[in-house]
Coordinates of C-alpha atoms and ligand atoms in Angstrom, one line a residue:
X1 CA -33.4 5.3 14.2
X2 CA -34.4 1.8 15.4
X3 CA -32.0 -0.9 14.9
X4 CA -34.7 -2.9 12.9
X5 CA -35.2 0.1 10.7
X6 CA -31.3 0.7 10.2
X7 CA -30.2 -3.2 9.5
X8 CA -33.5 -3.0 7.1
X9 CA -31.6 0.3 5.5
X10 CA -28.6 -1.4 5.0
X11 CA -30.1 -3.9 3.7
X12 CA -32.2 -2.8 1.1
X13 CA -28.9 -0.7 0.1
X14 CA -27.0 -3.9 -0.1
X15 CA -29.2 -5.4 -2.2
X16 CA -29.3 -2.2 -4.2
X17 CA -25.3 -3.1 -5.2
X18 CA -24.7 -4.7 -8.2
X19 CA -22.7 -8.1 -7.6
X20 CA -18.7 -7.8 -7.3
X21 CA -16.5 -10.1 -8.8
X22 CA -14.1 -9.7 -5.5
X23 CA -16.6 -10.1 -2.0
X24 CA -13.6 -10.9 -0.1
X25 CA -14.3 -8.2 2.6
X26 CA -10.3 -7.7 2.5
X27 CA -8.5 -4.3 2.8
X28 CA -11.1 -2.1 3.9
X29 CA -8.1 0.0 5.1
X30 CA -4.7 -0.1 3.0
X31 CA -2.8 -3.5 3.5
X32 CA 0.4 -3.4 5.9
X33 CA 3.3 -5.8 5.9
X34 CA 6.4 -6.8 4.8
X35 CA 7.4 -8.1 0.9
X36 CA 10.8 -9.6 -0.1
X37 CA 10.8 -8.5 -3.7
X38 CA 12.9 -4.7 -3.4
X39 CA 15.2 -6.2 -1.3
X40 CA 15.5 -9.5 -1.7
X41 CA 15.3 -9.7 -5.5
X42 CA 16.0 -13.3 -6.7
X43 CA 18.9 -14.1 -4.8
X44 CA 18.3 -17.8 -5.4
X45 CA 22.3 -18.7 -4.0
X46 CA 21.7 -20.3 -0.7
X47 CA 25.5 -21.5 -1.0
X48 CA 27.0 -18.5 -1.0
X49 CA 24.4 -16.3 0.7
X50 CA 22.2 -18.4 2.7
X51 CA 21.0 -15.6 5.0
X52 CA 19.4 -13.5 2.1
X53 CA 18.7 -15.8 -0.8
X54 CA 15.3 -16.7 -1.3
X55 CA 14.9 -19.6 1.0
X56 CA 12.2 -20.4 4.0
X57 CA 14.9 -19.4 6.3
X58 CA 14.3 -15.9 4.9
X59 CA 10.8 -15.9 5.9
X60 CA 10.5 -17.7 9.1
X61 CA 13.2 -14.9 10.5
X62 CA 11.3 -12.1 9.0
X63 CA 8.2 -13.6 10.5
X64 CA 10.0 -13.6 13.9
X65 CA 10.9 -10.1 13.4
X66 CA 7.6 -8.7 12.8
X67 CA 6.0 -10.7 15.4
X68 CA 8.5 -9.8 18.2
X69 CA 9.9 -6.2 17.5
X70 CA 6.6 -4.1 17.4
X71 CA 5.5 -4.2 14.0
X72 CA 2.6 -6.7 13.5
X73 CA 1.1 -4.4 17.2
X74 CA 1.1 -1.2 14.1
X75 CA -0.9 -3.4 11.9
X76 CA 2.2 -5.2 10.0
X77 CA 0.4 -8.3 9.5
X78 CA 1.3 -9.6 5.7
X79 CA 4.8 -11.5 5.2
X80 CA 4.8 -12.1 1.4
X81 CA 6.6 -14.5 -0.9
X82 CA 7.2 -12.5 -4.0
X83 CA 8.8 -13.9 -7.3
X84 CA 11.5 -17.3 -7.6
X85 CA 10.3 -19.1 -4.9
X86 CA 8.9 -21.9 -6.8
X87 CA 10.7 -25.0 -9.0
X88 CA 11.2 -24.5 -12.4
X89 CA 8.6 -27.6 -12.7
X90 CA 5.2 -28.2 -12.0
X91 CA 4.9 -31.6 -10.1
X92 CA 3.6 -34.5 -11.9
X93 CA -0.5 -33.7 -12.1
X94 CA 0.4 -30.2 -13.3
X95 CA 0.5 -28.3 -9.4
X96 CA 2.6 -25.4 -8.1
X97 CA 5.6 -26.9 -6.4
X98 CA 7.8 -24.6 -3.8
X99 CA 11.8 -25.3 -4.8
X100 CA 12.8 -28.5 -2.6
X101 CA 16.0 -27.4 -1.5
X102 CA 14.8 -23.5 -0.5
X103 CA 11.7 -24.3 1.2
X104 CA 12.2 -28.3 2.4
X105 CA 9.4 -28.5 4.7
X106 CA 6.9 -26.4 2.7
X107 CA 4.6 -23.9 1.8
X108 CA 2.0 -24.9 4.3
X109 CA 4.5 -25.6 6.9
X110 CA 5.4 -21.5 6.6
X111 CA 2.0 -20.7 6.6
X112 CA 0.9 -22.8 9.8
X113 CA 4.3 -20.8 11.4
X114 CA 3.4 -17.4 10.2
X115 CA -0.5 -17.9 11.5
X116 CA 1.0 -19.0 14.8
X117 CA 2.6 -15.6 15.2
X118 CA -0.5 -14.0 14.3
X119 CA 0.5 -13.0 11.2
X120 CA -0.7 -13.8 7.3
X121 CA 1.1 -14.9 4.6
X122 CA 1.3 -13.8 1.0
X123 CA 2.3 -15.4 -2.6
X124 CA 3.4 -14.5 -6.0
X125 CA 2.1 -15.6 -9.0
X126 CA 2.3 -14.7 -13.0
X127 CA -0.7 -14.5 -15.1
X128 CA 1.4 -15.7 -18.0
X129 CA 3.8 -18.7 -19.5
X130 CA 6.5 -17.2 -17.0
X131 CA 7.4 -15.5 -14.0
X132 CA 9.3 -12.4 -14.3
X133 CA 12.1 -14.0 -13.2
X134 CA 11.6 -16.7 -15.5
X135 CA 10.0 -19.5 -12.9
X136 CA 6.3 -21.5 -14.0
X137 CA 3.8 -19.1 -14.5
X138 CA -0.2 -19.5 -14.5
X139 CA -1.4 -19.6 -17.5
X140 CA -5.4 -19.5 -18.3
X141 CA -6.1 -22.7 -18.4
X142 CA -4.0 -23.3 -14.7
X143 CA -5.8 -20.5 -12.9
X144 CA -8.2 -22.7 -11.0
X145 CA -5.6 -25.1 -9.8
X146 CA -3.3 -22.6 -8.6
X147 CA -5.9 -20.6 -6.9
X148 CA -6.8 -24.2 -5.2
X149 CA -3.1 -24.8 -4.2
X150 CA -2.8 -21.5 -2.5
X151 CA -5.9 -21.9 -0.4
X152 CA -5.0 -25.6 0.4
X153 CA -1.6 -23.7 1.7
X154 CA -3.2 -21.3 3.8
X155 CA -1.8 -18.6 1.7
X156 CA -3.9 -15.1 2.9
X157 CA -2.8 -12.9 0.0
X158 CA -1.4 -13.0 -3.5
X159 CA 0.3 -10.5 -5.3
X160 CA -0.1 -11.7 -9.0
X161 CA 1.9 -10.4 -12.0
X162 CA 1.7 -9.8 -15.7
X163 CA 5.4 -10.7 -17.5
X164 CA 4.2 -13.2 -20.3
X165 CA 0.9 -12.6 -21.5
X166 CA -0.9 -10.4 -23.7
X167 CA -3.6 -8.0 -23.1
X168 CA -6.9 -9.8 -24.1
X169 CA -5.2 -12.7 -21.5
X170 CA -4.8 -10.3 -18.7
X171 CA -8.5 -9.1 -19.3
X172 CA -9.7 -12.2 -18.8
X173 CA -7.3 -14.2 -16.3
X174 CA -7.4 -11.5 -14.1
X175 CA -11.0 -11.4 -13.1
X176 CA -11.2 -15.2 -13.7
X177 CA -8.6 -15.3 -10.8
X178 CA -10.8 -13.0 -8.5
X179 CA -13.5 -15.4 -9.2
X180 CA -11.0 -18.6 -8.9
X181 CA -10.5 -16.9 -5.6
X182 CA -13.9 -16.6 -4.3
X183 CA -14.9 -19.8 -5.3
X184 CA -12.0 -21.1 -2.8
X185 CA -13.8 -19.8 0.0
X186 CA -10.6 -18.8 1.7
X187 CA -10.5 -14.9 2.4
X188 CA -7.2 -14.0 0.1
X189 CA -6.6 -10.4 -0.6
X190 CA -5.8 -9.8 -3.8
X191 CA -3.3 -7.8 -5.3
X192 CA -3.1 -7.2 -9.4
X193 CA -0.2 -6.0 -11.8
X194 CA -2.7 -6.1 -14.3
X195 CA -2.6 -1.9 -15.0
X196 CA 0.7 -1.6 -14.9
X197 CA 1.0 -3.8 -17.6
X198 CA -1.1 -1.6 -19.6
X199 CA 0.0 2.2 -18.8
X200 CA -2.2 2.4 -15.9
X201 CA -4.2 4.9 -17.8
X202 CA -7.7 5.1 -19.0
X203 CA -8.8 3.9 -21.8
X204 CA -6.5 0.9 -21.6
X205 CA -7.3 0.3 -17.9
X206 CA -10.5 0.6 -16.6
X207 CA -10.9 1.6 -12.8
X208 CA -14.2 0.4 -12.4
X209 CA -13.4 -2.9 -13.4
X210 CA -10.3 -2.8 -11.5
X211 CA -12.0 -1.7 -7.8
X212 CA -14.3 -4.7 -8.6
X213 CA -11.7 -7.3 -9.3
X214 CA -8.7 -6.5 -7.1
X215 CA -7.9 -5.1 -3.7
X216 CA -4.9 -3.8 -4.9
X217 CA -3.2 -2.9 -7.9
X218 CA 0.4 -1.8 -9.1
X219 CA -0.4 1.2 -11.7
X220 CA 3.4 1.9 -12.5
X221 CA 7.0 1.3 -12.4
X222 CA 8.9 -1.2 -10.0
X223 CA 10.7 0.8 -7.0
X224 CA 14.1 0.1 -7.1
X225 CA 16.6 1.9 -3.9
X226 CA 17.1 5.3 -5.3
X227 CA 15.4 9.1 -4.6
X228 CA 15.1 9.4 -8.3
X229 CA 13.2 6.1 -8.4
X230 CA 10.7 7.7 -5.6
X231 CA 10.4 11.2 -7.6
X232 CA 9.4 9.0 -10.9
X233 CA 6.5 7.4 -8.7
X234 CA 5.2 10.1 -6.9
X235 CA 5.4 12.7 -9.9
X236 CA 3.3 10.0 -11.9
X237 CA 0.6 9.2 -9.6
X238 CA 0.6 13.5 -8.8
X239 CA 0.3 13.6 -12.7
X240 CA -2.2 11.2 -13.2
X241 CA -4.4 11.9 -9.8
X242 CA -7.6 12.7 -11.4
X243 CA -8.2 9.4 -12.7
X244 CA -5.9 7.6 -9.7
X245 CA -7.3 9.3 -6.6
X246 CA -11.5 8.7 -7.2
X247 CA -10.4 5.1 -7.8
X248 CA -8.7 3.9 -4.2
X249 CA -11.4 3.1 -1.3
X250 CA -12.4 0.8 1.3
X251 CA -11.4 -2.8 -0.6
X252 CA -9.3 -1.4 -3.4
X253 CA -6.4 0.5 -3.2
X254 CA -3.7 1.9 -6.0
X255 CA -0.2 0.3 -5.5
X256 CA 3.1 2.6 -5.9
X257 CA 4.7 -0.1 -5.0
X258 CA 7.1 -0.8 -1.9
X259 CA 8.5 1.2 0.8
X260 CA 12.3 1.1 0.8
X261 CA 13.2 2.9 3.7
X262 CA 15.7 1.5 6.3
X263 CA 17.5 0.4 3.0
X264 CA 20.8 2.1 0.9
X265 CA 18.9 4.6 -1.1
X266 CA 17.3 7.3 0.6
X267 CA 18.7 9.9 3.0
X268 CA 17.0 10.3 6.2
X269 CA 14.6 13.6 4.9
X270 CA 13.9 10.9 1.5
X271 CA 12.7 8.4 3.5
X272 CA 10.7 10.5 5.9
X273 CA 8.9 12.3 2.7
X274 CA 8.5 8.1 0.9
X275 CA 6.6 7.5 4.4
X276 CA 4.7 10.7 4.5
X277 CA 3.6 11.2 0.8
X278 CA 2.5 7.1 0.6
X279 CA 1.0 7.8 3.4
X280 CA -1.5 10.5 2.2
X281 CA -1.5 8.6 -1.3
X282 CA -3.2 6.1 0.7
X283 CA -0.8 3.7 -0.4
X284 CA -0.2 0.1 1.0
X285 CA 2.7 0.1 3.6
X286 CA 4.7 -3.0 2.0
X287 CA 8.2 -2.8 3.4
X288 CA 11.1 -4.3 1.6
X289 CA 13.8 -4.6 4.3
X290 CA 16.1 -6.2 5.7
X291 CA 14.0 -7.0 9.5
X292 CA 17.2 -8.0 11.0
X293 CA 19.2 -5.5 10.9
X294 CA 17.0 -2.3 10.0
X295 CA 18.3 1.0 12.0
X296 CA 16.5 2.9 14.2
X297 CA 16.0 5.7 12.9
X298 CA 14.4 3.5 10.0
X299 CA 12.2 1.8 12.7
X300 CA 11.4 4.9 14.1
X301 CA 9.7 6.4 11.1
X302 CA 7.9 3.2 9.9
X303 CA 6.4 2.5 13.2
X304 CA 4.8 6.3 13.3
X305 CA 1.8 5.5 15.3
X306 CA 0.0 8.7 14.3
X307 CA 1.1 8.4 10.7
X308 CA -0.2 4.8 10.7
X309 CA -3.1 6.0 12.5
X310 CA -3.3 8.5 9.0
X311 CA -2.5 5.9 6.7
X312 CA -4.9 3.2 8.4
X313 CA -8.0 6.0 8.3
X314 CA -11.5 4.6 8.0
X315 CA -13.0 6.6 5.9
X316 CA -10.5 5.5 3.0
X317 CA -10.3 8.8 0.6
X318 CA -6.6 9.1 -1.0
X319 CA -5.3 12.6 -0.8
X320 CA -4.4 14.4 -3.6
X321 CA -1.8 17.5 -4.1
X322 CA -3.1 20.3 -4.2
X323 CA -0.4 22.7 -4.5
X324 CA 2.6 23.4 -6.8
X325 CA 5.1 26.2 -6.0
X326 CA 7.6 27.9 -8.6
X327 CA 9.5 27.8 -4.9
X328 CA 9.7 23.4 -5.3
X329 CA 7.7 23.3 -2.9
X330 CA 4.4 21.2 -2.8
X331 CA 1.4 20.3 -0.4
X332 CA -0.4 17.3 -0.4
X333 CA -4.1 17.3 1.4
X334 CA -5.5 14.1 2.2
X335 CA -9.2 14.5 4.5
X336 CA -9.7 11.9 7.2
X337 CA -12.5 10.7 9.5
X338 CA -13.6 12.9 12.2
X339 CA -13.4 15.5 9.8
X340 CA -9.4 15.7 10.5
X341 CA -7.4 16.0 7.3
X342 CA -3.2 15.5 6.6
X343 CA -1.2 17.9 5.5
X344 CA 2.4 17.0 3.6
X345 CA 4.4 19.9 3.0
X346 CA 7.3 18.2 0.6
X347 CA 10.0 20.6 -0.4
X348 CA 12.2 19.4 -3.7
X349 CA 14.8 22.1 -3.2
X350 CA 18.2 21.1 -3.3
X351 CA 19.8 24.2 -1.6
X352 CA 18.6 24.3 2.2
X353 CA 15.9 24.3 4.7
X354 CA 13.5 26.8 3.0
X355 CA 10.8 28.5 5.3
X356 CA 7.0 28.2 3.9
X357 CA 4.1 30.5 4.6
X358 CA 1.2 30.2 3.9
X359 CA -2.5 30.0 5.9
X360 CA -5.4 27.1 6.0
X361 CA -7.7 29.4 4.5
X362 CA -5.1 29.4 1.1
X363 CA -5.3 25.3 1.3
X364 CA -9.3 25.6 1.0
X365 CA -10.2 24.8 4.7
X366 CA -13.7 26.4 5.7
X367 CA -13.8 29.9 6.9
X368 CA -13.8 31.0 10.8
X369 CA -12.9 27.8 11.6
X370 CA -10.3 26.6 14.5
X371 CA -8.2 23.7 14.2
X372 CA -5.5 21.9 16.4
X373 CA -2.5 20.7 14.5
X374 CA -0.5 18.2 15.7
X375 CA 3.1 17.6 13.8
X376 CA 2.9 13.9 12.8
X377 CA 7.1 13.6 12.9
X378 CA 7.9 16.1 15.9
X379 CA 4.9 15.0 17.8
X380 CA 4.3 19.0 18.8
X381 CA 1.3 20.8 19.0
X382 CA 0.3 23.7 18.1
X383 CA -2.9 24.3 20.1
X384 CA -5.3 26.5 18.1
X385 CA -4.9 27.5 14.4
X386 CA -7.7 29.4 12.6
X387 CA -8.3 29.1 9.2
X388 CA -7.3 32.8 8.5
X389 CA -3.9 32.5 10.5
X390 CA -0.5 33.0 8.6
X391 CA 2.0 30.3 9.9
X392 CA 5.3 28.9 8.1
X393 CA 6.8 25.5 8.5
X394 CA 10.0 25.0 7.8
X395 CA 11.0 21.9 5.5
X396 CA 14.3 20.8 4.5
X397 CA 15.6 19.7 1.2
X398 CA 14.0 16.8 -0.3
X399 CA 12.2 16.7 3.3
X400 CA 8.8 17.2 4.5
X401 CA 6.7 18.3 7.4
X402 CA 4.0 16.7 7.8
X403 CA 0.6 18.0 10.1
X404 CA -2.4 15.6 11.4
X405 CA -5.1 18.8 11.4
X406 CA -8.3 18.2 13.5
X407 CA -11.1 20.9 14.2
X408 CA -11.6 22.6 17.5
X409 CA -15.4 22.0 17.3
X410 CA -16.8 19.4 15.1
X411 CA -19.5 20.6 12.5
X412 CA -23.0 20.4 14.2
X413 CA -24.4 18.1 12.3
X414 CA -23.5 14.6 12.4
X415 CA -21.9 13.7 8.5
X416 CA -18.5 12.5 9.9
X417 CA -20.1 9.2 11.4
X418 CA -21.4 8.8 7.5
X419 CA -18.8 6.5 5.4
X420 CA -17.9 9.1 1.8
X421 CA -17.9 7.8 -1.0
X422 CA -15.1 8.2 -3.5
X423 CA -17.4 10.4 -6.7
X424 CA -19.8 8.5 -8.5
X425 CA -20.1 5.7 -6.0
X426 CA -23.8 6.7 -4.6
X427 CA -24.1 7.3 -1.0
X428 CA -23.8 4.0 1.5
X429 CA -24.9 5.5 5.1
X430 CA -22.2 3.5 7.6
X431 CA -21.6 3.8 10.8
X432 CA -18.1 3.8 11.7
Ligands
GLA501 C1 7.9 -7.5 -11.7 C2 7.1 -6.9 -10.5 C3 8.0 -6.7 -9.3 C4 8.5 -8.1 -8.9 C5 9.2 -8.8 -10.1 C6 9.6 -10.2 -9.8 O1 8.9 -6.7 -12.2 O2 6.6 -5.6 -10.9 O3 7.3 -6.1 -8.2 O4 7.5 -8.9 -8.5 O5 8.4 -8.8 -11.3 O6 10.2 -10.8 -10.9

C-alpha cells in the first residue's frame, strides 16, 4: 500500500472517531514511576523526621535516585507528589500554594530539577472541599485555576482524588478536569479516583466514559504493606475482569494501585507474584519505596527488563485469569505483540512448593503449534514447546512462575503488525 493511500486510511479512520474529552496522546503503554503516597503517607514532621516527611527534600533525592541507579533507563520516568503537600490555605487570589516551610523554593523549582534529570513530575489533587488528608481541595468552581497552576508548574501528571464530594460532583468535575486539562495545552496524564469512589462497578461507573476522560483510574481499595492487602486487590479485579479487562488500552489503563515491593510487607515469593500478576493486569508500575535504601533483591525484581518489556507491550490488551484450581493454584494469560503471550502461574498454597502440570493446548493455545518459552524470573529457556506437550512448573507458596511464550513460526499472514482492539472498539489498522 502507497504511503499516500495509507496516511489517507488513517485518516479517513481518524476522522471516523468521535471526539475524546482526553486527546492527550499520554500512556499509550501503562505509566511507570515512582509515588510517595504507600510509603510516605503524610508524614508532615520535618523536625523529627526530616528524611521521610513530606518535604522537597523527599523528592529531589528520589529524583536522584531514579535518575542515577537504573530505573528511569526501564522506563521509570513519573516522580509524583501525592496527598499533604500543599498549605492548608489558598494564597490571597484563591491559588494552590505548596507548604512554605516543606517545599521553600517551590513547585516549579522541583519541576525544572526533575525535567533536568529527564524525568516528569506528578501532583495530587481532590475533587472535593478537602483532601484526604484534610489539606485544600478543588472544588467545582476551582477546577480551571488549579489545572492552570499545575501547567504554569510544569507538572506532567496528576493523580486526582475523590474524599469530599458527592456523586453528581464527581460526574461532572471529573471530565470538566480532563477538559480544564486540554485547554492548558500542556500534555498531563491524567490519573482518576473517580470509580473507586463509586464501587468501580457498572452501572455506577461507566467505562466508556471513563477510557474517554482519564488515562488512569483507581477502581478499588488503597494498598497498604501487607499480603492480605495484595490478595484483596488481585481477587477483586480476578472477580470483576469481565467488565475490568475490555476496559484498559492504549491511553487508559485500570489502577490497582501501587507496588509495594522493596517495603516491610511482602516476603520475597509476595513480591515476585505483586510484580508478576500487575504485570499481566496491565497495571501501572507506581512504586512506593523508599529509593535510598531499597534492597537488591527488591531492585532486582522491579528492574525485570523482560517483565517490563511484558508490562510495557504495545499492543496494550490486559490479561485476564483463566484458570482456577481446587489445588490453589491459578494461571493468568495475558497475549502480547508479535503474537507472544505471558503466562503467571500463581500458587496460594500455604504448605510447600507444589509441582503443576498441565500442557498449552489445556490453556487454549492453537493446535500443532511450537513455541519457545522463556522463564521471565530464571531467565531460562526452554527451546521448543508444542502446544500438545505435558510440562509442570514448579511454584512455591504464595509464589509464582512466570513464562514470556513466543511462537516458533509466526502465523503466515501478517495480523500481528495490526494494533487489536479491546471488544467493541472497531478495528483501527496501526502499524506498530
Ligand atoms: C486516598 C487515595 C490514596 C492516597 C490518600 C491520600 O485514600 O486513595 O491513594 O492518595 O487518599 O490522602
Amino acid at each position: 500500500m502507497g504511503a499516500a493511500v495509507l496516511s489517507g486510511l488513517v485518516l479517513a479512520l481518524t476522522l471516523a472517531l468521535p471526539a475524546l474529552a482526553l486527546d492527550n496522546g499520554l500512556a499509550l503503554t501503562p505509566p511507570m514511576g515512582w509515588l510517595a503516597w504507600e510509603r510516605f503517607r503524610c508524614n508532615v514532621d520535618c523536625q523529627a523526621d526530616p528524611r521521610n516527611c513530606i518535604s522537597e527534600t523527599l523528592f529531589f533525592e528520589m529524583a536522584d535516585r531514579l535518575a542515577e541507579d537504573g530505573w528511569r533507563e526501564l522506563g521509570y520516568k513519573y516522580i509524583n507528589i501525592d496527598d499533604c503537600w500543599a498549605a492548608k490555605q489558598r494564597d490571597a487570589v484563591g491559588r494552590l500554594v505548596p507548604d512554605p516551610q516543606r517545599f521553600p523554593r517551590g513547585i516549579k523549582a522541583l519541576a525544572d530539577y526533575v525535567h533536568a534529570r529527564g524525568l516528569k513530575l506528578g501532583i495530587y489533587g481532590d475533587l472535593g472541599t478537602f483532601t484526604c488528608g484534610g489539606y485544600p481541595g478543588t472544588t467545582l468552581d476551582l477546577v480551571e485555576q488549579d489545572a492552570q497552576t499545575f501547567a504554569e508548574w510544569g507538572v506532567d501528571m496528576l493523580k486526582l482524588d475523590g474524599c469530599y464530594s458527592s456523586g453528581e460532583e464527581q460526574a461532572e468535575g471529573y471530565p470538566e478536569m480532563a477538559r480544564a486539562l486540554n485547554a492548558t495545552g500542556r500534555p498531563i496524564m491524567y490519573s482518576c479516583s473517580w470509580p473507586a469512589y463509586q464501587g468501580g462497578l457498572p452501572p455506577k461507573v461507566n467505562y466508556t466514559v471513563l477510557a474517554e476522560v482519564c488515562n488512569l483510574w483507581r477502581n478499588y481499595d488503597d494498598i497498604q504493606d501487607s499480603w492480605d492487602s495484595v490478595l484483596s486487590i488481585l481477587d477483586w479485579f480476578s472477580e470483576n475482569q469481565d467488565v475490568l479487562q475490555p476496559a484498559a488500552g492504549p491511553g487508559h489503563w485500570n489502577d490497582p494501585d501501587m507496588l509495594i515491593i522493596g517495603n516491610f510487607g511482602l516476603s520475597y515469593e509476595q513480591s515476585r507474584s505483586q510484580m508478576a500478576l500487575w504485570t499481566v493486569m496491565a497495571a501501572p508500575l507506581l512504586v512506593s519505596v523508599d529509593l535510598r535504601t531499597i534492597s537488591p533483591s527488591a531492585k532486582e525484581i522491579l528492574q525485570n527488563r523482560l517483565m517490563i518489556k511484558i508490562n510495557q507491550d504495545p499492543l496494550g490488551i490486559q490479561g485476564r485469569r483463566i484458570v482456577k484450581e481446587k489445588s490453589l493454584i491459578e494461571v493468568f494469560l495475558r497475549p502480547l505483540s508479535q503474537a507472544a503471550s505471558a503466562l503467571v502461574f500463581f500458587s496460594r498454597r500455604t504448605d510447600m512448593p507444589f509441582r503443576y502440570t498441565t500442557s498449552l493446548a489445556k490453556l487454549h493455545f492453537p493446535k500443532d503449534a511450537a513455541y519457545e518459552v522463556q522463564d521471565v524470573y530464571s531467565g531460562k529457556i526452554i527451546s521448543i514447546l508444542k502446544t500438545e506437550d505435558s510440562f509442570s512448573v514448579i511454584i512455591n507458596p504464595s509464589g509464582v512462575v512466570m513464562w514470556y511464550v513466543s511462537p516458533m513460526v509466526l502465523p503466515a499472514q501478517p495480523w500481528h503488525v495490526v494494533r487489536q482492539q479491546a471488544p467493541g472498539k472497531g478495528f483501527h489498522p496501526v502499524l506498530l
